XYZ file of C-alpha atoms in Angstrom:
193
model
C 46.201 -50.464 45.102
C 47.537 -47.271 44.898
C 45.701 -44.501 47.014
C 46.785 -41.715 44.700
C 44.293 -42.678 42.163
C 41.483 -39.909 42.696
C 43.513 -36.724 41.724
C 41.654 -34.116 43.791
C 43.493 -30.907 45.499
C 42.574 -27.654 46.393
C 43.989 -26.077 43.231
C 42.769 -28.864 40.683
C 39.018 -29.310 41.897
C 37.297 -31.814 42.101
C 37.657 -35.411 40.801
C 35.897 -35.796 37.390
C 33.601 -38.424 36.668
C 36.835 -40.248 34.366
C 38.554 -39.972 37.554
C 36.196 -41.798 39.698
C 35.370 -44.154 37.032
C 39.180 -44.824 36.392
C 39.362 -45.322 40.158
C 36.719 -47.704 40.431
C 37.928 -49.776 37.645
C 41.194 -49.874 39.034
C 39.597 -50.973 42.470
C 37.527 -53.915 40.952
C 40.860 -55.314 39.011
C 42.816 -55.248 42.078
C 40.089 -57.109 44.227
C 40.120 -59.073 41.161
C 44.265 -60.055 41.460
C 43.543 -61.036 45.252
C 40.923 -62.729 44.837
C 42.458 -66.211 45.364
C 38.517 -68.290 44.559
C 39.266 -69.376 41.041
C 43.285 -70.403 42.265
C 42.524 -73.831 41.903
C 40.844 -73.760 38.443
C 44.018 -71.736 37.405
C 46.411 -73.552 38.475
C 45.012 -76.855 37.257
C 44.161 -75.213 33.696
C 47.798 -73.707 33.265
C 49.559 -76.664 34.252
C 46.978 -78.461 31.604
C 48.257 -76.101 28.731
C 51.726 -76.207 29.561
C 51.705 -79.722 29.601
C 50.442 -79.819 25.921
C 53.300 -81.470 23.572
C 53.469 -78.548 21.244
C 57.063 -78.118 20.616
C 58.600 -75.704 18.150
C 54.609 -74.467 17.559
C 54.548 -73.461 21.335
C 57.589 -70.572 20.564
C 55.746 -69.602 17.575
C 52.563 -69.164 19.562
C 54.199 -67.117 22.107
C 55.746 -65.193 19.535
C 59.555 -66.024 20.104
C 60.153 -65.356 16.304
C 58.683 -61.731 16.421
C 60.083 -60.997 19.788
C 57.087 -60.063 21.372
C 53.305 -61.914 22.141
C 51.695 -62.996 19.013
C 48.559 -62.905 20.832
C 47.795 -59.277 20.735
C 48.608 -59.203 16.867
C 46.022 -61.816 15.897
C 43.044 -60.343 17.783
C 43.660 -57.385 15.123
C 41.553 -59.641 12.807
C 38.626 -60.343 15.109
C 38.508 -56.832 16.636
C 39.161 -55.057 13.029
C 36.392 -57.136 11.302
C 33.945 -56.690 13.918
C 34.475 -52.707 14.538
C 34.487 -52.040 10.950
C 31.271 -54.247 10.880
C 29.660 -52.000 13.616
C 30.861 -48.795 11.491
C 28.736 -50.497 8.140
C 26.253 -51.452 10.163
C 24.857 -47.895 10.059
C 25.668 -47.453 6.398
C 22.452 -48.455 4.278
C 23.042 -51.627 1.599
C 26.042 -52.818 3.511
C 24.346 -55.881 4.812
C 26.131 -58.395 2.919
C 29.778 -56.675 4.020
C 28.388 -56.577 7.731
C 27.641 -60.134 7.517
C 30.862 -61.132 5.930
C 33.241 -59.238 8.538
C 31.330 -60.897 11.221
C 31.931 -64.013 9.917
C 35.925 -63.861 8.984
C 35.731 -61.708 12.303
C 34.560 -65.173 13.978
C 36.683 -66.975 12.052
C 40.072 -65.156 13.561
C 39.571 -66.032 17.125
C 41.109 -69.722 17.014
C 44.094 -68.535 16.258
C 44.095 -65.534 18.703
C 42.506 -67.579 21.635
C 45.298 -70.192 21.316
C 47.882 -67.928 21.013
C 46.105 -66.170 24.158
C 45.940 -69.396 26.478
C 49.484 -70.187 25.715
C 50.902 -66.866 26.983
C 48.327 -67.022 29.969
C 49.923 -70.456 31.073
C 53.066 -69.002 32.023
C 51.337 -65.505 33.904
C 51.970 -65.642 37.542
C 48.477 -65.315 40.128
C 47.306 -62.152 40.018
C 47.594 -61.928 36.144
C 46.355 -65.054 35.698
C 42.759 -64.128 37.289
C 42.575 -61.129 35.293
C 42.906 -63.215 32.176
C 40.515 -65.968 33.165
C 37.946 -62.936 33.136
C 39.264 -61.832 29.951
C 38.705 -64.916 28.492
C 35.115 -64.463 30.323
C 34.760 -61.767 28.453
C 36.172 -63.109 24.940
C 33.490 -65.806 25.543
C 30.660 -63.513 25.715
C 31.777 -61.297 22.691
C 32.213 -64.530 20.445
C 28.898 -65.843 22.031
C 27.063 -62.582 20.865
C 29.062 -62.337 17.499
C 27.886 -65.919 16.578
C 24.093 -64.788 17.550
C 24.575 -61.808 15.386
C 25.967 -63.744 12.617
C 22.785 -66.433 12.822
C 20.743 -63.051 13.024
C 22.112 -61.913 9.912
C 21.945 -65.073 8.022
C 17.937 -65.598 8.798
C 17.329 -62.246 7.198
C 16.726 -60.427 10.937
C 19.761 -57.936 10.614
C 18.266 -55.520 13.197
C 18.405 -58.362 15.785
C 21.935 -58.442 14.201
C 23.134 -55.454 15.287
C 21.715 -56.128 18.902
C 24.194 -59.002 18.963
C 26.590 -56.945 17.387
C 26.876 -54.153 19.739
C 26.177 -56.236 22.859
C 29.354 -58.140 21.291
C 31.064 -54.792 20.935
C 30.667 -54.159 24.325
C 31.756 -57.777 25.500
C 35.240 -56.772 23.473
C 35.181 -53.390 24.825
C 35.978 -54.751 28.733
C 37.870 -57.885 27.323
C 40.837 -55.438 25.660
C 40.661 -53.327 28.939
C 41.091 -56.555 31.167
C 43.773 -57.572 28.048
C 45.256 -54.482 28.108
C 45.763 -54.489 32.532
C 47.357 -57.759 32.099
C 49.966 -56.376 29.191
C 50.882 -53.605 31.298
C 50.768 -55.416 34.519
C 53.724 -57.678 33.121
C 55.452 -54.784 31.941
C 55.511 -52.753 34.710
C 54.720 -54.935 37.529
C 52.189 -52.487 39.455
C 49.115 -50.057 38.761
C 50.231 -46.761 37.363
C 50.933 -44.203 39.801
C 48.554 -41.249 39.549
């Protein structure tokens, strides 16, 4: 990890509280990338998915076409449906909308989720344990998204919006763990600071 991550000097002050909690977070994901517990899991679940006869549907899941992950562009629909349902969800009379974008929101992660184990099949180690949490993670938010939508359909949509915003949260540290393992590949390292 890089030891430049607190940006304190005598002429800048004192680290603020983004600082220390960008510093922290970076210190968790790279115990998280040495962390060698789950190796064995990994290992045996990306050599599972690679050995999947897909064919031509394995480029197009990986994005070959578009030059670039596909992944990242299908958990627009998910992540879309379900922010915009948070956003309604303090709008009065917009129960029927906030039900229906969690719905097609839930309905959007098969496609994003095998699109996202495909690409995490080829990541070397340390990526690799950073997306088995972010698939954690993904779990959790669908988990809470499918409570919220039950919630919703029985007619309790206060209870809904629990689910809901627990699920936002869930998605919240699943893009961030995403996010570390996009720039991870593109960079190779932590950012300097």
């Amino acid at each position: 990890m890089n030891s430049r991550i607190l940006h304190t000097s005598p002429t800048a002050g004192p680290a603020t509280a983004l600082d220390t909690a960008s510093a922290c977070w970076l210190k968790s994901l790279d115990r998280l990338e040495r962390t060698t517990v789950a190796d064995p899991v990994i290992g045996a679940l990306q050599r599972a998915i690679r050995s999947l006869p897909l064919g031509g549907v394995r480029d197009l899941l990986r994005g070959r076409p578009l030059g670039h992950p596909v992944h990242p562009v299908l958990v627009q629909v998910p992540i879309g449906c379900w922010l915009s349902a948070s956003v309604l969800d303090v709008v009065p009379g917009t129960h029927h909308a906030t039900t229906t974008l969690t719905a097609v929101g839930l309905a959007g992660v098969g496609p994003a989720a095998v699109a996202g184990w495909v690409d995490w099949a080829d990541l070397p180690p340390e990526q690799a344990r950073v997306g088995l949490v972010h698939a954690a993670s993904n779990v959790a938010a669908v988990t809470c998204y499918a409570a919220s939508l039950v919630a919703r359909l029985r007619g309790r949509p206060a209870r809904g919006r629990l689910w809901a915003l627990s699920g936002m949260a869930a998605v919240a540290v699943s893009g961030a763990l995403g996010g570390h393992v996009a720039y991870r590949q593109t960079v190779g390292a932590h950012p300097a600071a």
